[in-house]
XYZ file of C-alpha atoms in Angstrom:
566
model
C 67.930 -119.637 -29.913
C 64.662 -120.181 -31.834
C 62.901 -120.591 -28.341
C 64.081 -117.144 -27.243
C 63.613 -115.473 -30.423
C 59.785 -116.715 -29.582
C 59.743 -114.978 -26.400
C 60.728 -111.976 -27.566
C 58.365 -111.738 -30.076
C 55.761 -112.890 -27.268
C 56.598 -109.996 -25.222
C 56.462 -107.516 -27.914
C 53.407 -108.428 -28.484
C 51.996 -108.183 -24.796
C 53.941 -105.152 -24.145
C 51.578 -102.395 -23.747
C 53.633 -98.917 -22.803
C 56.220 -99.455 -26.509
C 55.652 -98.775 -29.579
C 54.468 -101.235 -32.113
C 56.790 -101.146 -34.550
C 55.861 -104.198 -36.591
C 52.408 -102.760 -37.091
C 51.216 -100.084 -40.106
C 51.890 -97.032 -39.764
C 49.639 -94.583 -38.083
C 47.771 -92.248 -40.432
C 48.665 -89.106 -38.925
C 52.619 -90.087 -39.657
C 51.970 -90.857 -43.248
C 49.934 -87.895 -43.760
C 52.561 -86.197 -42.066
C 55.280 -87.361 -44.016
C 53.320 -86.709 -47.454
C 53.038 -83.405 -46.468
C 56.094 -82.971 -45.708
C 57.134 -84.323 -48.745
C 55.478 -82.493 -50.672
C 56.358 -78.458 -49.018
C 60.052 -79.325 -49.665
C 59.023 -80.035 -52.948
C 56.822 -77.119 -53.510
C 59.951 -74.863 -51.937
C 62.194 -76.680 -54.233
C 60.531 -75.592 -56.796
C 59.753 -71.915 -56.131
C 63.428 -71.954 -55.813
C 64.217 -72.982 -59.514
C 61.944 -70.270 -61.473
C 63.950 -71.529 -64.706
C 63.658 -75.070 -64.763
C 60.363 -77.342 -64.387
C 60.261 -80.507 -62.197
C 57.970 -83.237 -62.517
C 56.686 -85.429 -59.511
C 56.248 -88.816 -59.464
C 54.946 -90.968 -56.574
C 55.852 -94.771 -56.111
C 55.238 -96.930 -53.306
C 57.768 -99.124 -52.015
C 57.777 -101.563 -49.724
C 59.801 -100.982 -47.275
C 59.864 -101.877 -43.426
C 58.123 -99.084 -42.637
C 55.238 -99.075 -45.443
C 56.080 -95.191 -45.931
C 55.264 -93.397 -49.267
C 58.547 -92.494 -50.982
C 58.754 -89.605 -53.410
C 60.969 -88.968 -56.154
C 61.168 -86.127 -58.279
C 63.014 -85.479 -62.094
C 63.991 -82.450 -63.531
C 63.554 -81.475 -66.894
C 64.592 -78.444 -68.579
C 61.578 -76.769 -70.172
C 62.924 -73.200 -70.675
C 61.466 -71.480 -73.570
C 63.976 -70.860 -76.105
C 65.098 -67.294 -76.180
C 67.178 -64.942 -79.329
C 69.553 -63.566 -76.733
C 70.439 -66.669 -74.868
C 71.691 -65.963 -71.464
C 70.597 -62.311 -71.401
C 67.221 -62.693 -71.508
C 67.696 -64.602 -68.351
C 69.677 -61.800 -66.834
C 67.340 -59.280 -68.036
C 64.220 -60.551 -66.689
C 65.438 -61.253 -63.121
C 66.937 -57.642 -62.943
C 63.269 -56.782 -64.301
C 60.545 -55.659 -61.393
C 57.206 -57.928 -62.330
C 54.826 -55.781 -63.715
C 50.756 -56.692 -62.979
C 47.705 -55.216 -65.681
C 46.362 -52.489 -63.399
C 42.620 -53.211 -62.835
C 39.597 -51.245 -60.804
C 38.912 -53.780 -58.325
C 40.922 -54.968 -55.124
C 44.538 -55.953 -55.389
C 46.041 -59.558 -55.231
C 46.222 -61.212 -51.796
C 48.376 -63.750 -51.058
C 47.422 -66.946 -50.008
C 48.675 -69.678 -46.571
C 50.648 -71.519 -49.323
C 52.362 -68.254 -50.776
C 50.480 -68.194 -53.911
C 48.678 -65.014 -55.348
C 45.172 -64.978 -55.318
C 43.000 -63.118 -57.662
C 39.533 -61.334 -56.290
C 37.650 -60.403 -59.208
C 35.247 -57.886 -59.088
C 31.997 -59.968 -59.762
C 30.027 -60.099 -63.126
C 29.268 -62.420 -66.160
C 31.583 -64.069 -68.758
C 33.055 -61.589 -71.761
C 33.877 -63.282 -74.952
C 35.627 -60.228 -76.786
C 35.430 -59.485 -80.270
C 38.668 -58.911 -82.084
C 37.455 -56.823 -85.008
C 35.590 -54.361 -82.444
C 38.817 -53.960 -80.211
C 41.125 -50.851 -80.305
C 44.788 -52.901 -79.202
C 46.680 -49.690 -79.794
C 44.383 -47.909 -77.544
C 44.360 -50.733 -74.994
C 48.422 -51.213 -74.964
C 48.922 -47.193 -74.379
C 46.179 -47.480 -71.493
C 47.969 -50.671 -69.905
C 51.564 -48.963 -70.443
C 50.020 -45.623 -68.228
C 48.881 -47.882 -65.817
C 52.106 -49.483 -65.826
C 54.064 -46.105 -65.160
C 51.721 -45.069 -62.802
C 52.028 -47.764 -60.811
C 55.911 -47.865 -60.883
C 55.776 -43.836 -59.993
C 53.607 -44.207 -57.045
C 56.374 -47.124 -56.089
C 59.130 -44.974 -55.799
C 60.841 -44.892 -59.233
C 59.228 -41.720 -60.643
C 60.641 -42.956 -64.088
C 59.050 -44.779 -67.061
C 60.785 -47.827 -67.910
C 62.127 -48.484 -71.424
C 60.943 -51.951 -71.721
C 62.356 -52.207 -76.227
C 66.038 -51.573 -74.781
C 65.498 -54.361 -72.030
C 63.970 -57.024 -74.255
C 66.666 -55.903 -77.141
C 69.574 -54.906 -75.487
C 69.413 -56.291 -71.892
C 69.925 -53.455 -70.062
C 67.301 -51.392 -68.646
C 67.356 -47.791 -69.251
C 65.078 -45.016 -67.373
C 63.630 -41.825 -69.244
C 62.630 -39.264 -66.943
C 58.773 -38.340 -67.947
C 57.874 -34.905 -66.453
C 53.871 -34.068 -65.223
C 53.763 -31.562 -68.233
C 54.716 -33.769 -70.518
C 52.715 -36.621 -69.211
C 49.888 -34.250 -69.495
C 50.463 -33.358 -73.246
C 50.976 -36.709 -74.382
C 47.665 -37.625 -72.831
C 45.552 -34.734 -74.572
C 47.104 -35.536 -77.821
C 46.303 -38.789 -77.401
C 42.300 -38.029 -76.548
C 42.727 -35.798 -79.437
C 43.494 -38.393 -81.678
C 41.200 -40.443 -80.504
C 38.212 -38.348 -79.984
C 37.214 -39.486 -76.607
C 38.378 -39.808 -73.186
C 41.282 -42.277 -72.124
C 40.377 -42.802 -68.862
C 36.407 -43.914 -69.199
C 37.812 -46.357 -72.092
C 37.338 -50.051 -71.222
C 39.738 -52.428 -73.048
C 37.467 -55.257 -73.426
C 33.199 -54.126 -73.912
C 30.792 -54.511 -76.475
C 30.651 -52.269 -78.956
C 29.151 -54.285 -81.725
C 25.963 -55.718 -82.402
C 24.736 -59.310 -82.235
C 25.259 -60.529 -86.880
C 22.281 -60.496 -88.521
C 21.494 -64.408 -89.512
C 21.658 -64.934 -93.389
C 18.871 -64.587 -95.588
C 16.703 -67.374 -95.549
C 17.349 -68.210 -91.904
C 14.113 -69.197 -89.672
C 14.344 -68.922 -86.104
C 12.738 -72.429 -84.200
C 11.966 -70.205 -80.850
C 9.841 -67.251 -83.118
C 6.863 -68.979 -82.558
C 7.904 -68.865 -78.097
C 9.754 -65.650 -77.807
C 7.978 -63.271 -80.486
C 8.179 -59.568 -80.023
C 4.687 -59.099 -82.274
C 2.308 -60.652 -79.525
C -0.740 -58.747 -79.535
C -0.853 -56.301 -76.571
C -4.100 -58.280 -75.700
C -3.094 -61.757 -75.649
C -0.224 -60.827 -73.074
C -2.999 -59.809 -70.275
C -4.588 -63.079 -70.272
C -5.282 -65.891 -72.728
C -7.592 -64.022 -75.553
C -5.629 -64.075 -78.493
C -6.431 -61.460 -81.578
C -5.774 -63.448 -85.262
C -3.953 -61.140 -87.368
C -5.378 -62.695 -90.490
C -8.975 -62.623 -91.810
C -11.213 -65.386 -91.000
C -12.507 -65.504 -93.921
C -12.686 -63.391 -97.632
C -15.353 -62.551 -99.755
C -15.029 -60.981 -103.456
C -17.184 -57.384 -103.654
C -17.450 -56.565 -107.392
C -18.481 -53.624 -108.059
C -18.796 -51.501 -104.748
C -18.693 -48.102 -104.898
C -15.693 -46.315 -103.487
C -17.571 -43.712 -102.211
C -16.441 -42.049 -98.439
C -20.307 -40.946 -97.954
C -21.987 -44.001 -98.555
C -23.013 -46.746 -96.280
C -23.740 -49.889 -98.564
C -23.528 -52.844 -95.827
C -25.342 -54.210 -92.720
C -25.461 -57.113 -90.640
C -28.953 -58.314 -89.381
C -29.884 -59.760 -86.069
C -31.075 -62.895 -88.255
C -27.251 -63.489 -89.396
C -27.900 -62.496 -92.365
C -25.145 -59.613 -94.513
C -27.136 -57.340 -97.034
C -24.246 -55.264 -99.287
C -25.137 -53.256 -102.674
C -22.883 -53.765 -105.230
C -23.138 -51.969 -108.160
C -26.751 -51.520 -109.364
C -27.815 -54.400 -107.686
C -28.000 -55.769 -103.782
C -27.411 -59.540 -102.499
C -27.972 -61.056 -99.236
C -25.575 -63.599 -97.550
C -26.220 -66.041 -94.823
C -23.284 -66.393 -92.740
C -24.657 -69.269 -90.912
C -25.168 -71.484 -94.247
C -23.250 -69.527 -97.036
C -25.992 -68.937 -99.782
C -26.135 -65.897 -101.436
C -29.175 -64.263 -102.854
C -29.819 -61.222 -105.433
C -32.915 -59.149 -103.600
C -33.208 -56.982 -106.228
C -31.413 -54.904 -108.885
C -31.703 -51.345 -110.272
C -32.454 -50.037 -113.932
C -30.111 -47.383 -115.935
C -28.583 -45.265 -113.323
C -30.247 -45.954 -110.353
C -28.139 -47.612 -107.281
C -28.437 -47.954 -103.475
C -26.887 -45.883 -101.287
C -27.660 -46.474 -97.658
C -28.878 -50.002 -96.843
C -30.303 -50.180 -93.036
C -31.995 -53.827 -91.198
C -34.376 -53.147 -88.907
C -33.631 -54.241 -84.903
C -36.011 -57.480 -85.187
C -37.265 -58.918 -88.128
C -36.652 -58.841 -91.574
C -37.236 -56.080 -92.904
C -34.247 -54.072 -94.774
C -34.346 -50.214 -95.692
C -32.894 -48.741 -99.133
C -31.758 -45.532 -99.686
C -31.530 -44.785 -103.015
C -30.013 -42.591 -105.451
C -33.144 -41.142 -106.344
C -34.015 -39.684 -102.900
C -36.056 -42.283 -101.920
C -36.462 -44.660 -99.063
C -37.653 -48.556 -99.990
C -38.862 -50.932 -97.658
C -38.233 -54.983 -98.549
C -39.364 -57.869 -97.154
C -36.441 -60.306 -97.319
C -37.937 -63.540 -96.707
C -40.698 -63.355 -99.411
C -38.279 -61.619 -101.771
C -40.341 -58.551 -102.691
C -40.928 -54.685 -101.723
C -43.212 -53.154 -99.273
C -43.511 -50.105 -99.550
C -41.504 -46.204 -101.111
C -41.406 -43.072 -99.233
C -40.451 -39.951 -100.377
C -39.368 -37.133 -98.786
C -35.834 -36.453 -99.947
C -34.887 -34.181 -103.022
C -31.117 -35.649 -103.590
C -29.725 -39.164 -102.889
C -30.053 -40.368 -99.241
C -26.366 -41.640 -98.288
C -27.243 -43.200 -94.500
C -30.426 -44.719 -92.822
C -30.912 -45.329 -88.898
C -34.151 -47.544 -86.987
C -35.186 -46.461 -83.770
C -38.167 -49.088 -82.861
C -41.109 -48.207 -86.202
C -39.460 -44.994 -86.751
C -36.635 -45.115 -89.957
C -34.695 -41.350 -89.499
C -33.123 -40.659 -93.280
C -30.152 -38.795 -93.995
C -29.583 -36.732 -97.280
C -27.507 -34.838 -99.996
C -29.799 -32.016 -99.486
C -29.063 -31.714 -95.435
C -32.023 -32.953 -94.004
C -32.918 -35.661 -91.771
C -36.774 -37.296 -92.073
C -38.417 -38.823 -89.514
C -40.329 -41.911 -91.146
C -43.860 -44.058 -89.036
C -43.226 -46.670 -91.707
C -46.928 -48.031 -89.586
C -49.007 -44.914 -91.050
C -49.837 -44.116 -94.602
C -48.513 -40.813 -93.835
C -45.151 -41.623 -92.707
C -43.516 -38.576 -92.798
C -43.710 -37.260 -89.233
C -40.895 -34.636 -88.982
C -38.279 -32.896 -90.648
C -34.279 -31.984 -88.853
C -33.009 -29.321 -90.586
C -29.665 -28.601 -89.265
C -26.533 -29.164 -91.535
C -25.594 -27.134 -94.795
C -24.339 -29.764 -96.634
C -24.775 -33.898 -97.216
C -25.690 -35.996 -94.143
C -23.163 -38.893 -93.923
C -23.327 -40.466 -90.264
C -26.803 -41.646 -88.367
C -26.964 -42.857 -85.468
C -29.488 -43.212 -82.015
C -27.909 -43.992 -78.858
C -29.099 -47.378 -77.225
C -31.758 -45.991 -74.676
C -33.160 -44.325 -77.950
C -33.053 -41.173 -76.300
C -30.119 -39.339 -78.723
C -29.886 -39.481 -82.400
C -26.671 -38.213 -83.395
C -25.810 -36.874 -86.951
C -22.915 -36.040 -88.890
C -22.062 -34.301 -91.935
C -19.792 -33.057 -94.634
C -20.377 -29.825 -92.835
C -17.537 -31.046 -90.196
C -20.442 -30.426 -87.459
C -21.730 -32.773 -85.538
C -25.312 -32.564 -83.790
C -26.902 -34.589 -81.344
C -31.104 -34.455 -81.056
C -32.847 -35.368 -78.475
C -36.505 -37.236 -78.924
C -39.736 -36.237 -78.386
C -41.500 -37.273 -75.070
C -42.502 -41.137 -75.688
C -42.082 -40.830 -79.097
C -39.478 -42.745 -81.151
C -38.411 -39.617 -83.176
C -36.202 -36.502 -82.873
C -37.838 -32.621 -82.713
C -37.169 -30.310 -84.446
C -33.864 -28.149 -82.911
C -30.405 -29.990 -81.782
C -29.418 -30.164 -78.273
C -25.966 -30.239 -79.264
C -23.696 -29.010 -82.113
C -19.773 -30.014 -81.953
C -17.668 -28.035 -84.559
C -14.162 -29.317 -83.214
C -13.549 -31.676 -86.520
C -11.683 -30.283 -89.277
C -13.698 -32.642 -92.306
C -16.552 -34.528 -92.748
C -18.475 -36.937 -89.946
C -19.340 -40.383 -90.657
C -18.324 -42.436 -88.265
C -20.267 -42.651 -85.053
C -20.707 -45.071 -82.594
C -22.560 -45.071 -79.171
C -21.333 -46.462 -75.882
C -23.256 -49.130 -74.743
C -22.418 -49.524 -71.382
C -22.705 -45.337 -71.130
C -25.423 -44.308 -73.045
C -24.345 -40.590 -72.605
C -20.798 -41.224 -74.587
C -20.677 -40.611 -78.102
C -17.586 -41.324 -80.410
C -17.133 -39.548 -83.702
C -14.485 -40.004 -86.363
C -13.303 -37.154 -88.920
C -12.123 -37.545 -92.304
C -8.394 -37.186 -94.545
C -8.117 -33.602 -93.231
C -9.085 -34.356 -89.358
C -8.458 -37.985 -88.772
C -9.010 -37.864 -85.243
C -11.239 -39.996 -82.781
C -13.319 -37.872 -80.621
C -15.583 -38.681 -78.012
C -18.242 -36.354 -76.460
C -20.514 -36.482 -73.237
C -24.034 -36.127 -74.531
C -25.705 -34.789 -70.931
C -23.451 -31.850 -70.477
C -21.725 -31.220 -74.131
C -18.535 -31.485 -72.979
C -15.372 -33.150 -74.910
C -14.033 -35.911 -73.211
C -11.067 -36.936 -75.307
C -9.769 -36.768 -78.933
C -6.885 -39.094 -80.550
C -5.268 -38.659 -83.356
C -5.406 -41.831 -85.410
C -3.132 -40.444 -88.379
C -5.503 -41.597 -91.143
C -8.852 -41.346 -92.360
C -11.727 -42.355 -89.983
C -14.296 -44.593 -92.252
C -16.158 -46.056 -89.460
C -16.278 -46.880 -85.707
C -17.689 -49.753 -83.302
C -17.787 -50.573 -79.912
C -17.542 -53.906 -78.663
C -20.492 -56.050 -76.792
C -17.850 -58.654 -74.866
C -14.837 -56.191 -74.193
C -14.486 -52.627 -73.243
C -12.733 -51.962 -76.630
C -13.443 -49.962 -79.850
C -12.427 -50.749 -83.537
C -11.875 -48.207 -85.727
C -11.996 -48.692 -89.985
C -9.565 -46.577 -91.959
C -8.346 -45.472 -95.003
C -5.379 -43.381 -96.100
C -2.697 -43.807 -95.818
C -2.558 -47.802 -94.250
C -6.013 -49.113 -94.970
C -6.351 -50.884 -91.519
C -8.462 -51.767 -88.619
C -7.217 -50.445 -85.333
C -8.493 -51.761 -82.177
C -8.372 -49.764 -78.590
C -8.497 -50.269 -75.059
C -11.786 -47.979 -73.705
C -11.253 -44.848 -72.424
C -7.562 -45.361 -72.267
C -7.323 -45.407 -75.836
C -4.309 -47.437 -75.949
C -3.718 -49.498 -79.076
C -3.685 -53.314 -79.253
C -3.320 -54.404 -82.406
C -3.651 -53.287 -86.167
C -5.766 -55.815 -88.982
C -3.805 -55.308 -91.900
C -5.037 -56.778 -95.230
C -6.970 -54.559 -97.092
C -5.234 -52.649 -99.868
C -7.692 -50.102 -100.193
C -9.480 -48.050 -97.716
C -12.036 -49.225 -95.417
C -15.451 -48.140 -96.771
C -17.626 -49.528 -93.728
C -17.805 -52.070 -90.883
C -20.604 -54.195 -89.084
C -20.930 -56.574 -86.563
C -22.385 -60.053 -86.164
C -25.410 -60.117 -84.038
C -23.642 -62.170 -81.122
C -20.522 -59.512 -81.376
C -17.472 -61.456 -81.796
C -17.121 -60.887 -85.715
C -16.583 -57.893 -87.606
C -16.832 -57.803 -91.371
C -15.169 -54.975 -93.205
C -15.777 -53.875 -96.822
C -13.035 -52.255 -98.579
C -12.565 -50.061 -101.723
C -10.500 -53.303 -102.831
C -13.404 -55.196 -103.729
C -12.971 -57.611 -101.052
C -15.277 -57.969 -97.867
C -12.940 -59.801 -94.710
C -14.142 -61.336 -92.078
C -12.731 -60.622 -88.294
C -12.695 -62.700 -85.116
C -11.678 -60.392 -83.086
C -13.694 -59.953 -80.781
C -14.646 -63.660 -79.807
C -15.352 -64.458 -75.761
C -12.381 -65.460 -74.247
C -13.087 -69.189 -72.495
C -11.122 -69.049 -69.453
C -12.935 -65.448 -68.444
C -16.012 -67.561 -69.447
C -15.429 -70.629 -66.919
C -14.969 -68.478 -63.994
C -17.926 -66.383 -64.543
C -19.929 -69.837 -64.500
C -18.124 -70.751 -61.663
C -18.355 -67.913 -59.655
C -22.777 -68.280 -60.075
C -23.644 -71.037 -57.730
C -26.843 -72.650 -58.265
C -29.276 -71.548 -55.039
C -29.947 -74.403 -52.536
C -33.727 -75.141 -52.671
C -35.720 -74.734 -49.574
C -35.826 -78.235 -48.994
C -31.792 -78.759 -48.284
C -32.203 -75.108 -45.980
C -34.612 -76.801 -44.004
C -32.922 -80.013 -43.275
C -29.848 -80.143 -40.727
């Protein structure tokens, strides 16, 4: 027997054409019989809405190595007050779905419903900003509508089939449909059907007192307009603060300038001191007896030299390296408030209206004599081809002469007078990349920035600035302009040339600005205030990536020698 159980197993093993059915089994049969498994399982289930089964899988080995599955059933029905009915109830009930804008639910291979949602981001609702009485009566209308355009035409009563079991229809008639839909926009003041049950409505909390954000210093909103064109950055702080004891408040005085030498001259009080920015020593030039004061103080393009006006209607020429005075000229029968160079010639403006043209070379320095404004001369200034001297007064006019044939000096009638300011003129500035442009700034009753084209009289552009015009500037490195005020912020405004647009405001002063100069290289500004403080501004320093491609963009010139070799 044991020899021809051998053979048989022999020949099973050689047979070819059977089936080997000591071997594993294929994987398309167990995959097929999982499957199958598990769709009478799935049916099974969708069969028994009220109970929940639970699947395990074992393997057994059996002669076949197939997977066997078993399943248990455990009663997980939720626990109901009306027992049995509820049961009842909610078969008998038709499945009611939250009626939404976008597409319907599809139904899957597998029978299962599948959602399509309309697209966009995560919600997170907010309780205390969400209307639920207005949201139920919107889902309940959706509800009817729904079950209307099904067939029923009535609204269901869902109280008396949750309470009583039984399910009871209310005919609802268009009419009334209608009036319990404007009494219910009445109510609420707006209209049902463009409500959303879940949207924002409320702000982001304010954080608590005391909190500091980490990311203000990466995401801040106060960037200055400038620094987000390229990498120049405008401090909002002072560079540096000096104390100014003493300095007159007065709008029609000009008691500060800057020299090409680095050097600050500022009267304060009866007396006027010199400052070296470049080493920090300060110096008293020279200081007044009884009433006396400077008015107008005025450095000379190149040198040393430094012009006083005085209170006493005279003009004084120092020499500021040997400590001592040069020279007085008269010519003036009331205080002179502003002082302008132009080459030798000093041009001296008064309380009496005039303008004097001073050779401070000659012995006889008093060369000519503008006579053009009714009342105190505030603003000097001559244009940077020296061919324009432009004047302003408490007349609100402003007048623009034009010098003598290769002389240094106005003549004797304007070329221009602008009456468009409503107060006084003391701010001026020239454009120095157009030499015809002239900006003026009016006082408290005018405050506006206006700026003029010299060659044909013609007003370019005015801007209000909403305060007091002290004094202007233009920049050397940038096409900008700063502009010192007074009431009612006390700032320094800077602009974008000729579009006027506003980059940034220097707060810090907490009085007006009295005057402004720049350093002789242009990147500073000092300001002197009616606070008694004189701040230092770097705002208009070169900006060092706009610096390294201009010195990359000049190539050196290959001598003749590399030309000529090949």
């Amino acid at each position: 027997m044991a020899q021809f159980k051998h053979l048989n197993e022999l020949n099973t093993f050689l047979t070819m054409d059977g089936e080997n059915a000591k071997g594993p089994v294929p994987r398309w049969q167990r995959k097929l019989n999982l499957s199958g498994a598990s769709t009478s399982f799935n049916s099974s289930a969708l069969a028994n809405t009220s109970a929940r089964q639970t699947l395990s899988v074992s393997m057994t080995g059996n002669a076949n190595n197939t997977l066997q599955l078993s399943t248990t059933v455990n009663s997980l029905k939720t626990p109901r007050k009306n027992g049995g009915k509820g049961t009842a109830s909610s078969a008998s009930k038709k499945s009611s779905q939250t009626p939404s804008k976008g597409p319907t639910a599809s139904s899957n291979n597998n029978g299962n419903a599948q959602n399509q949602p309309g697209g966009g981001d995560r919600f997170i609702p907010s309780r205390t900003a969400t209307d639920f009485d207005l949201g139920h009566y919107i889902v309940k209308q959706g509800t009817a509508s729904n079950e209307e355009g099904e067939g029923g035409g009535n609204l269901e009563n869902e109280e008396g089939a949750a309470g009583g079991g039984s399910t009871s229809n209310i005919p609802v008639s268009p009419k009334q449909s209608e009036r319990m839909k404007n009494l219910s926009e009445a109510m609420r003041g707006c209209d049902i059907s463009k409500q959303r049950l879940l949207a924002f409505r409320t702000k982001v909390p304010a954080p608590p007192e005391g909190h500091v954000n980490p990311l203000k210093a990466i995401y801040s909103v106060k960037t200055p307009m400038s620094a987000k064109s390229g990498s120049r950055y405008i401090p909002n702080a002072p560079e540096r603060i000096l104390d100014a004891p003493e300095i007159m408040n007065d709008y029609y005085l000009n008691l500060m300038d800057w020299s090409t030498d680095n050097v600050i001259a500022v009267a304060l009080g009866a007396s006027v001191y010199l400052w070296n920015a470049a080493t920090g020593t300060i110096e008293m030039l020279f200081e007044n007896d009884g009433n006396d004061h400077a008015c107008s103080l005025s450095w000379i393009h190149e040198g040393h030299i430094l012009a006083v006006g005085t209170s006493a209607g005279t003009v004084e020429l120092w020499d500021c390296e040997n400590m001592k005075r040069l020279r007085v000229m008269n010519g003036h029968s009331a205080r002179v408030g502003v002082l302008a160079w132009n080459s030798y010639v000093l041009c001296s403006g008064s309380r009496d209206g005039t303008i004097v043209n001073h050779d401070v070379r000659t012995r006889q320095h008093n060369i000519g004599v503008l006579q053009g404004h009714t009342q105190e001369v505030c603003g000097l200034k001559w244009s940077p081809d020296g061919k324009y001297l432009a004047s302003g007064g408490n007349d609100n006019l402003v007048h623009v002469w034009s010098a003598a044939h290769g002389a240094p000096h106005a003549t004797g009638e304007p070329l221009h007078v602008f009456n468009q300011h409503q107060a006084a003129i003391r701010a001026l500035a020239w454009c120095p990349w157009q030499p015809n442009v002239l900006a003026s700034g009016g006082g408290t009753a005018d405050r506006t920035i206006k700026f003029w084209n010299v060659a044909n009289g013609q007003l370019m552009n005015s801007v209000d600035t909403k305060s007091q015009v002290c004094g202007l500037l233009f920049s050397k490195t940038y096409k900008e302009l700063i502009s010192a005020h007074g009431y009612v912020n006390n700032q320094l405004s800077i602009w974008k040339y000729p579009s006027m647009m506003k980059q940034v405001d220097l707060m810090g002063h907490t009085g007006r600005v009295l005057q402004i100069a720049m350093s002789p290289d242009g990147s500073t500004v000092m300001s002197a205030g009616a606070d008694e403080t004189l701040r230092l501004w770097n705002c208009f320093a070169p900006d060092p990536l706009l610096a390294k491609k201009e010195k990359s963009a000049v190539r050196e010139k290959p001598s003749l020698l590399k030309q000529s070799l090949r």
